[in-house]
Short mmCIF file of C-alpha atoms in Angstrom, two decimals:
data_model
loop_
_atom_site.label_atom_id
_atom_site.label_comp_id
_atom_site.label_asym_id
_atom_site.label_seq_id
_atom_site.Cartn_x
_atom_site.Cartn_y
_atom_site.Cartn_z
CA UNK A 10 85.43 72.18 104.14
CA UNK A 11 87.13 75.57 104.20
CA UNK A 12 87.71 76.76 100.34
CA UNK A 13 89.95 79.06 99.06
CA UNK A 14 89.92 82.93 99.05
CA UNK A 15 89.03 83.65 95.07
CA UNK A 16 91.30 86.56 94.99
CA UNK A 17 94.35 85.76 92.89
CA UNK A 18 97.32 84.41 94.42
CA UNK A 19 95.65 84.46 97.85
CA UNK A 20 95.61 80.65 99.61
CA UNK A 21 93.97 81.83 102.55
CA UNK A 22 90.81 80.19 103.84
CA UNK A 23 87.14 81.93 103.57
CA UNK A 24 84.73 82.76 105.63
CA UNK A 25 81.11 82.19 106.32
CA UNK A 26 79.80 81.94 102.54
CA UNK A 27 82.31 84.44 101.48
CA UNK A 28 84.21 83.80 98.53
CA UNK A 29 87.02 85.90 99.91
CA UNK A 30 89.09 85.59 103.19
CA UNK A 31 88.63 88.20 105.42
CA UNK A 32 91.68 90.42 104.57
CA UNK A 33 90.44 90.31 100.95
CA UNK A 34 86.71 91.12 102.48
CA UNK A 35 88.06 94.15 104.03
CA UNK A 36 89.93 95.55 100.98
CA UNK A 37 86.95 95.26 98.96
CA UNK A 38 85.00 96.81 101.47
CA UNK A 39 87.35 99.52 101.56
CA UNK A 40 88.84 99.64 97.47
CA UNK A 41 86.00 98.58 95.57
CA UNK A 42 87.28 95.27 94.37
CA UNK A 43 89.00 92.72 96.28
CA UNK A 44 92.35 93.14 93.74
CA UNK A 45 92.24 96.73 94.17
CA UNK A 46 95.22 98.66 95.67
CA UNK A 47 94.87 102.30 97.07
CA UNK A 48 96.03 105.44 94.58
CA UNK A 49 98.18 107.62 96.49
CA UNK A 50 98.94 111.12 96.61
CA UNK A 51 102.23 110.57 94.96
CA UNK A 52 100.82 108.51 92.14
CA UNK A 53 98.41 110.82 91.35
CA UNK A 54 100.34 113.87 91.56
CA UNK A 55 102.08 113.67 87.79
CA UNK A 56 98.47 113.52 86.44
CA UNK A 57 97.60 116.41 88.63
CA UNK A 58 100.41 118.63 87.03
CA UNK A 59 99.19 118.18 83.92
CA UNK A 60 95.60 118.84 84.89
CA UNK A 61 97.05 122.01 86.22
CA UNK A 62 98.99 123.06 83.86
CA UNK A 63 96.33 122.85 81.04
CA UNK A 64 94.16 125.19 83.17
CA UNK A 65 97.36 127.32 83.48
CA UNK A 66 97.70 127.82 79.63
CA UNK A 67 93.66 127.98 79.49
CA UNK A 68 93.24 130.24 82.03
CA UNK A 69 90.43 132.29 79.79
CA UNK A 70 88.49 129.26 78.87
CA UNK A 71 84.93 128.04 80.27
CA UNK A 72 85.46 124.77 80.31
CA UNK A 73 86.63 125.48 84.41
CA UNK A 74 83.77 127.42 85.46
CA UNK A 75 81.43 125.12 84.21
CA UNK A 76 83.03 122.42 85.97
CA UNK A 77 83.23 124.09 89.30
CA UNK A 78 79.48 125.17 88.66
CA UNK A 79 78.76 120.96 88.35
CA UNK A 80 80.77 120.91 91.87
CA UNK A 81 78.54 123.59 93.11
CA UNK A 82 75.68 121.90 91.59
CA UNK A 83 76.41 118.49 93.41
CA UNK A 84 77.07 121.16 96.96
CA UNK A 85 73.60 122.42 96.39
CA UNK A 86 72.23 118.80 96.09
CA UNK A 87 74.01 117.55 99.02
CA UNK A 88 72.42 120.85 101.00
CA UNK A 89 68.62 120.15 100.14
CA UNK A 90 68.76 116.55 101.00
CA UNK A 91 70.70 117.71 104.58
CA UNK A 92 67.82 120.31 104.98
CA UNK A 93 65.05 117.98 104.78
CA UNK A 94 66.94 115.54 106.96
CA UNK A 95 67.33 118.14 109.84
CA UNK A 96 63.53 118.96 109.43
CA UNK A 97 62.79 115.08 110.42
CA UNK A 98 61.69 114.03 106.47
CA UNK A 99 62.66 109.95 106.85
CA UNK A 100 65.78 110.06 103.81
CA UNK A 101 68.23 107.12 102.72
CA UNK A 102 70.98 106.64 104.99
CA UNK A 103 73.00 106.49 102.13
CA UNK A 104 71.85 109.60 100.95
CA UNK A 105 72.86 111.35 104.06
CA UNK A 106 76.05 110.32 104.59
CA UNK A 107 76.66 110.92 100.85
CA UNK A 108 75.77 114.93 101.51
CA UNK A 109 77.60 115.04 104.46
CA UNK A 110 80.91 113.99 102.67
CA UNK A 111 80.35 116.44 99.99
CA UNK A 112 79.33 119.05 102.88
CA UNK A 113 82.48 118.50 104.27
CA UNK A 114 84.03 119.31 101.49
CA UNK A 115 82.18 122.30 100.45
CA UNK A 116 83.78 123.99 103.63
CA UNK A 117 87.40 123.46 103.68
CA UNK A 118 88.39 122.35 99.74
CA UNK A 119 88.64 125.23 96.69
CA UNK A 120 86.10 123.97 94.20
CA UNK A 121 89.48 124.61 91.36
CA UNK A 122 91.31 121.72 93.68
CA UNK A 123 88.17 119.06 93.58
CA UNK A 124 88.07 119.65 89.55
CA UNK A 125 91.62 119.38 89.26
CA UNK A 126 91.71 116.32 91.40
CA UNK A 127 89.02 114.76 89.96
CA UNK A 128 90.29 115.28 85.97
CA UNK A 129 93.20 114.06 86.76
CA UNK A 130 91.94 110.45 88.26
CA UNK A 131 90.28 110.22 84.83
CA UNK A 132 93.87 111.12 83.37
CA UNK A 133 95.34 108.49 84.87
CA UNK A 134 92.42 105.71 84.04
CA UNK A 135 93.01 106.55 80.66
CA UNK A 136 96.90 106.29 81.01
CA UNK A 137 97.45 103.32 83.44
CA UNK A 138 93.66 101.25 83.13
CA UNK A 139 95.57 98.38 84.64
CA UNK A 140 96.16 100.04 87.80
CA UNK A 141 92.01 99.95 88.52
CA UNK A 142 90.22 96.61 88.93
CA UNK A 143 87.03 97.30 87.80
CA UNK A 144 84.42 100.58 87.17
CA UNK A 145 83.96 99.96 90.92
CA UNK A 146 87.09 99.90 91.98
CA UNK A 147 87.91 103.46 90.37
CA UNK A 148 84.81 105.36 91.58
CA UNK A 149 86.23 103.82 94.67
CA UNK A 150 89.53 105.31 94.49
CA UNK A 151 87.83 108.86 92.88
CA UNK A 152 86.23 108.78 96.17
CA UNK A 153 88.90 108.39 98.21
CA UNK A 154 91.15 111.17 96.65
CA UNK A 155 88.82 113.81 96.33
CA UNK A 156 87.67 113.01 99.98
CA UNK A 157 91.59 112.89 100.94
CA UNK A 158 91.33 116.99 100.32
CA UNK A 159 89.21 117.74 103.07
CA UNK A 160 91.27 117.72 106.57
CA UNK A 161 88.27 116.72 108.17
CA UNK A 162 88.13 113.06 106.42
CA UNK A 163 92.08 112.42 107.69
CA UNK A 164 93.23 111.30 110.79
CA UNK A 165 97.44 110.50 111.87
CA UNK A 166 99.16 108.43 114.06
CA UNK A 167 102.75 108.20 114.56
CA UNK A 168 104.48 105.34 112.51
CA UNK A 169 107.68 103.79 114.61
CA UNK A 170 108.96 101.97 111.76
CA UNK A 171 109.20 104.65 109.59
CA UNK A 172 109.42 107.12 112.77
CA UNK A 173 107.09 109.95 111.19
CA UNK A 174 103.32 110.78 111.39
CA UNK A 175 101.24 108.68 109.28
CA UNK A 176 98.52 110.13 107.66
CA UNK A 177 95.00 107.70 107.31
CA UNK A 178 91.76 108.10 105.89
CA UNK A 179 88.75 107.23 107.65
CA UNK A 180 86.73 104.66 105.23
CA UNK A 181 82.99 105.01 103.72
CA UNK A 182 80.61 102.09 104.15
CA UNK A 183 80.27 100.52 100.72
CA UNK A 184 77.15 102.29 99.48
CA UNK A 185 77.97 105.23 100.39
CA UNK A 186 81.50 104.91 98.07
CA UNK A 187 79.08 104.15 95.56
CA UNK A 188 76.85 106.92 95.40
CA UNK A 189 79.19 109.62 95.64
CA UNK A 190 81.57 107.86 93.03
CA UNK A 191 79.00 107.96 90.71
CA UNK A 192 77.80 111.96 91.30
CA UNK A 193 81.57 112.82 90.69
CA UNK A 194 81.55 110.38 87.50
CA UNK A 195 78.60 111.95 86.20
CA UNK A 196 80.14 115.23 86.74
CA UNK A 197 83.44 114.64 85.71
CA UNK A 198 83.65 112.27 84.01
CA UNK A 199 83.18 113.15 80.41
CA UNK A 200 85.09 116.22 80.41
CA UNK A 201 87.58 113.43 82.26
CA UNK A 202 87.80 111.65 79.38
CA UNK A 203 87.90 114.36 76.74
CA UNK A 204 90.97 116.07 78.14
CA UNK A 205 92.57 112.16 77.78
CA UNK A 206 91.86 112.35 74.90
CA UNK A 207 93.71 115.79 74.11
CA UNK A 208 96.12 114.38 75.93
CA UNK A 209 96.79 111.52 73.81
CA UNK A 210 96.66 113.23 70.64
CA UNK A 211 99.30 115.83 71.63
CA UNK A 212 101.55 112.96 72.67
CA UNK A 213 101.34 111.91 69.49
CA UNK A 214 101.99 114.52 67.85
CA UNK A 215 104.93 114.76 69.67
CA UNK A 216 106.07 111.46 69.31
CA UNK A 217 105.67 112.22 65.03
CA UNK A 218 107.83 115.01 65.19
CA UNK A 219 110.57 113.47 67.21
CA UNK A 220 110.76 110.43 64.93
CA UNK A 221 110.55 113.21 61.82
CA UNK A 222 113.29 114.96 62.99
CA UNK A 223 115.48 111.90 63.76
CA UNK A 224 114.65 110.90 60.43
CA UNK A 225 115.99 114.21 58.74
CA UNK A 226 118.59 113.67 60.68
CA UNK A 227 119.90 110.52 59.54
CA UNK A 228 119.25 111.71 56.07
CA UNK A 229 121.46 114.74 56.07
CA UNK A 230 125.02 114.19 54.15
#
């Protein structure tokens, strides 16, 4: 007896001894979690300007070099384990392919644009942590938009329905998602979460003077 897909709202059949159909297979193949949905360019993009604009008023302070200096760290990494690959040392597929991305990468994206990308996925985890599924399902998504920066990883076909080129991304296999999400979370992730955090607070504050000043306001004569 065929059950039914465990995603939520799906009445679709499974598969095999799946607990998903295959359309939810696939998207947690691709997102992390069957429930995920992809983050954008456009959704990202108001978390970005803030990212940027912080290093734009900081534009003295460490905190960016030591972050690109993790990026180079991670480039460095990624090198060694490609060296000892070409020189015929057996190494985890996973492993390879994982260097190779961030090889990729190390040639065509500014290390200041993988940072600010980066920060400002953690930005929005903070913000909207009902738009990710799980921990997987983010480092899946981290992934895929720091990966979206190099041209390399993008290919483009021409969409008739909305008659312009369509820009795609060619997937990871699963572990390979996995490992680099978690070298850019252990990079990033922390000063990710402290900038949030800044964030919040100045929000705030912001908030506690508006409602101060509407209060004086009302209590003029």
């Amino acid at each position: 007896m065929t059950k039914q897909c465990a995603a939520r709202g799906c009445t679709e059949g499974t598969t095999g001894y799946s607990t998903l159909c295959d359309n939810h297979k696939h998207i947690q193949r691709r997102h992390g979690h069957p429930e995920q949905g992809g983050i954008t360019v456009h959704r990202l993009r108001p978390y970005l300007k803030r990212v940027e604009a912080r290093r734009a008023k900081n534009k003295d302070s460490d905190a960016w070099s030591i972050l690109e200096a993790r990026w180079s760290a991670l480039e460095a990494h990624a090198q060694g384990i490609l060296a000892e690959w070409a020189s015929g040392k057996a190494m985890v597929s996973a492993q390879v392919q994982a260097a190779q991305q961030l090889q990729a990468l190390s040639g065509s994206v500014p290390p200041s644009t993988i940072v600010n990308t980066a920060l400002a996925m953690f930005l929005m985890r903070d913000a909207e942590p009902r738009r990710f599924a799980s921990d997987r399902a983010f480092d899946f998504q981290l992934v895929r938009r720091v990966r979206g920066l190099a041209p390399v990883n993008a290919g483009s076909y021409w969409n008739h329905k909305a008659q312009r080129t369509t820009k795609v991304y060619r997937d990871l296999p699963p572990r390979v998602a996995e490992l680099l999400g978690r070298q850019l979370r252990e990079a990033f992730g922390l000063a990710g979460f402290m900038l949030a955090e800044k964030e919040r607070a100045e929000e705030a504050k912001a908030q506690d003077q508006q409602r101060r000043l509407a209060e004086a306001l009302e209590a003029l004569a």
